[in-house]
PDB file of C-alpha atoms in Angstrom:
ATOM      1  CA  MET A  16     158.081 132.526  48.040  1.00  0.00           C
ATOM      2  CA  GLN A  17     160.169 129.415  47.539  1.00  0.00           C
ATOM      3  CA  LEU A  18     157.779 128.077  44.883  1.00  0.00           C
ATOM      4  CA  ILE A  19     157.893 131.393  43.043  1.00  0.00           C
ATOM      5  CA  ILE A  20     161.675 131.255  42.846  1.00  0.00           C
ATOM      6  CA  GLU A  21     161.790 127.535  41.977  1.00  0.00           C
ATOM      7  CA  HIS A  22     159.440 128.050  39.034  1.00  0.00           C
ATOM      8  CA  GLY A  23     161.133 131.170  37.721  1.00  0.00           C
ATOM      9  CA  LEU A  24     158.148 133.430  38.353  1.00  0.00           C
ATOM     10  CA  LEU A  25     158.438 137.168  38.864  1.00  0.00           C
ATOM     11  CA  LEU A  26     157.807 138.414  42.389  1.00  0.00           C
ATOM     12  CA  SER A  27     156.955 142.099  42.389  1.00  0.00           C
ATOM     13  CA  ASP A  28     154.766 144.747  43.994  1.00  0.00           C
ATOM     14  CA  LEU A  29     152.252 147.279  42.706  1.00  0.00           C
ATOM     15  CA  GLU A  30     154.837 150.053  42.773  1.00  0.00           C
ATOM     16  CA  ARG A  31     156.963 148.274  40.146  1.00  0.00           C
ATOM     17  CA  THR A  32     154.141 146.340  38.457  1.00  0.00           C
ATOM     18  CA  PRO A  33     150.872 148.323  38.714  1.00  0.00           C
ATOM     19  CA  GLU A  34     148.981 146.054  36.282  1.00  0.00           C
ATOM     20  CA  LEU A  35     148.900 142.314  36.977  1.00  0.00           C
ATOM     21  CA  ASP A  36     147.997 139.477  34.641  1.00  0.00           C
ATOM     22  CA  LEU A  37     146.916 137.226  37.501  1.00  0.00           C
ATOM     23  CA  ALA A  38     146.376 137.410  41.249  1.00  0.00           C
ATOM     24  CA  ILE A  39     145.918 134.281  43.381  1.00  0.00           C
ATOM     25  CA  ASP A  40     144.716 134.202  46.965  1.00  0.00           C
ATOM     26  CA  GLY A  41     143.148 131.783  49.416  1.00  0.00           C
ATOM     27  CA  ALA A  42     139.704 131.775  50.997  1.00  0.00           C
ATOM     28  CA  ASP A  43     138.905 131.485  54.694  1.00  0.00           C
ATOM     29  CA  GLU A  44     135.723 129.498  54.046  1.00  0.00           C
ATOM     30  CA  VAL A  45     133.738 128.351  50.984  1.00  0.00           C
ATOM     31  CA  ASP A  46     130.133 127.117  50.876  1.00  0.00           C
ATOM     32  CA  GLU A  47     128.420 124.755  48.411  1.00  0.00           C
ATOM     33  CA  LYS A  48     127.522 127.653  46.064  1.00  0.00           C
ATOM     34  CA  LEU A  49     131.169 128.817  46.041  1.00  0.00           C
ATOM     35  CA  THR A  50     130.283 131.879  48.099  1.00  0.00           C
ATOM     36  CA  LEU A  51     133.291 132.630  50.248  1.00  0.00           C
ATOM     37  CA  ILE A  52     134.698 134.535  53.170  1.00  0.00           C
ATOM     38  CA  LYS A  53     138.019 136.279  52.549  1.00  0.00           C
ATOM     39  CA  GLY A  54     140.055 138.813  54.435  1.00  0.00           C
ATOM     40  CA  GLY A  55     140.244 137.064  57.788  1.00  0.00           C
ATOM     41  CA  GLY A  56     143.967 137.651  57.915  1.00  0.00           C
ATOM     42  CA  GLY A  57     143.448 141.375  58.311  1.00  0.00           C
ATOM     43  CA  CYS A  58     144.643 142.599  54.901  1.00  0.00           C
ATOM     44  CA  LEU A  59     141.228 143.013  53.305  1.00  0.00           C
ATOM     45  CA  LEU A  60     141.858 146.451  51.784  1.00  0.00           C
ATOM     46  CA  GLN A  61     145.257 145.394  50.440  1.00  0.00           C
ATOM     47  CA  GLU A  62     143.685 142.260  48.924  1.00  0.00           C
ATOM     48  CA  LYS A  63     140.968 144.329  47.215  1.00  0.00           C
ATOM     49  CA  ILE A  64     143.569 146.638  45.692  1.00  0.00           C
ATOM     50  CA  VAL A  65     145.539 143.680  44.316  1.00  0.00           C
ATOM     51  CA  VAL A  66     142.357 142.068  42.929  1.00  0.00           C
ATOM     52  CA  ASN A  67     141.453 145.260  41.108  1.00  0.00           C
ATOM     53  CA  ALA A  68     144.950 145.567  39.648  1.00  0.00           C
ATOM     54  CA  ALA A  69     144.719 142.060  38.158  1.00  0.00           C
ATOM     55  CA  LYS A  70     143.203 141.061  34.835  1.00  0.00           C
ATOM     56  CA  GLU A  71     142.248 137.700  36.357  1.00  0.00           C
ATOM     57  CA  PHE A  72     141.730 136.642  39.970  1.00  0.00           C
ATOM     58  CA  VAL A  73     141.789 133.061  41.225  1.00  0.00           C
ATOM     59  CA  VAL A  74     140.755 131.944  44.701  1.00  0.00           C
ATOM     60  CA  VAL A  75     142.128 128.645  45.958  1.00  0.00           C
ATOM     61  CA  ALA A  76     140.850 126.538  48.834  1.00  0.00           C
ATOM     62  CA  ASP A  77     141.225 122.933  49.876  1.00  0.00           C
ATOM     63  CA  TYR A  78     138.776 120.618  51.647  1.00  0.00           C
ATOM     64  CA  ARG A  79     139.507 122.220  55.043  1.00  0.00           C
ATOM     65  CA  LYS A  80     137.746 125.410  53.895  1.00  0.00           C
ATOM     66  CA  ASN A  81     134.531 123.628  52.788  1.00  0.00           C
ATOM     67  CA  SER A  82     131.307 124.290  54.629  1.00  0.00           C
ATOM     68  CA  GLY A  83     127.609 123.647  54.088  1.00  0.00           C
ATOM     69  CA  ALA A  84     126.854 127.269  55.013  1.00  0.00           C
ATOM     70  CA  LEU A  85     129.127 130.192  55.676  1.00  0.00           C
ATOM     71  CA  GLY A  86     130.023 130.532  59.326  1.00  0.00           C
ATOM     72  CA  GLN A  87     130.278 126.816  60.090  1.00  0.00           C
ATOM     73  CA  GLN A  88     134.079 126.733  59.822  1.00  0.00           C
ATOM     74  CA  TRP A  89     135.055 130.404  60.112  1.00  0.00           C
ATOM     75  CA  LYS A  90     133.814 131.447  63.569  1.00  0.00           C
ATOM     76  CA  LYS A  91     135.391 134.906  63.697  1.00  0.00           C
ATOM     77  CA  GLY A  92     132.589 136.698  61.824  1.00  0.00           C
ATOM     78  CA  VAL A  93     132.631 138.403  58.464  1.00  0.00           C
ATOM     79  CA  PRO A  94     135.803 140.471  58.205  1.00  0.00           C
ATOM     80  CA  ILE A  95     135.608 144.170  57.406  1.00  0.00           C
ATOM     81  CA  GLU A  96     138.350 146.763  57.254  1.00  0.00           C
ATOM     82  CA  VAL A  97     137.452 150.391  57.817  1.00  0.00           C
ATOM     83  CA  LEU A  98     139.557 153.378  56.907  1.00  0.00           C
ATOM     84  CA  PRO A  99     139.599 156.069  59.611  1.00  0.00           C
ATOM     85  CA  LEU A 100     137.959 158.625  57.317  1.00  0.00           C
ATOM     86  CA  ALA A 101     134.978 156.299  56.763  1.00  0.00           C
ATOM     87  CA  TYR A 102     134.347 154.804  60.203  1.00  0.00           C
ATOM     88  CA  ARG A 103     131.199 156.817  61.032  1.00  0.00           C
ATOM     89  CA  PHE A 104     129.667 156.118  57.610  1.00  0.00           C
ATOM     90  CA  VAL A 105     130.454 152.406  57.922  1.00  0.00           C
ATOM     91  CA  ILE A 106     128.861 152.243  61.378  1.00  0.00           C
ATOM     92  CA  VAL A 107     125.661 153.815  59.992  1.00  0.00           C
ATOM     93  CA  VAL A 108     125.558 151.328  57.097  1.00  0.00           C
ATOM     94  CA  LEU A 109     126.217 148.315  59.357  1.00  0.00           C
ATOM     95  CA  PHE A 110     123.373 149.270  61.691  1.00  0.00           C
ATOM     96  CA  ARG A 111     121.008 149.366  58.697  1.00  0.00           C
ATOM     97  CA  ILE A 112     121.768 145.748  57.822  1.00  0.00           C
TER      98      ILE A 112
END
């Protein structure tokens, strides 16, 4: 937040600013093809809502997130977030994979 204030940027939320010009977020892991794992922090649904509210979305990652294949660095599995009303449907879909 300090950088936002120092550079005179507007800090807001979707209640006050429902349409965003740009959203920026970090990745948990990125492979050589720029395929990535996101959402490991547990806010996957919130992140998806913000991404869809933005005209442009930028993912940032430094060398610590690089990997030859997904799963080499991020050992916690692929994150999913399930809403209570959809848990049975999601279980069915996951077992099909």
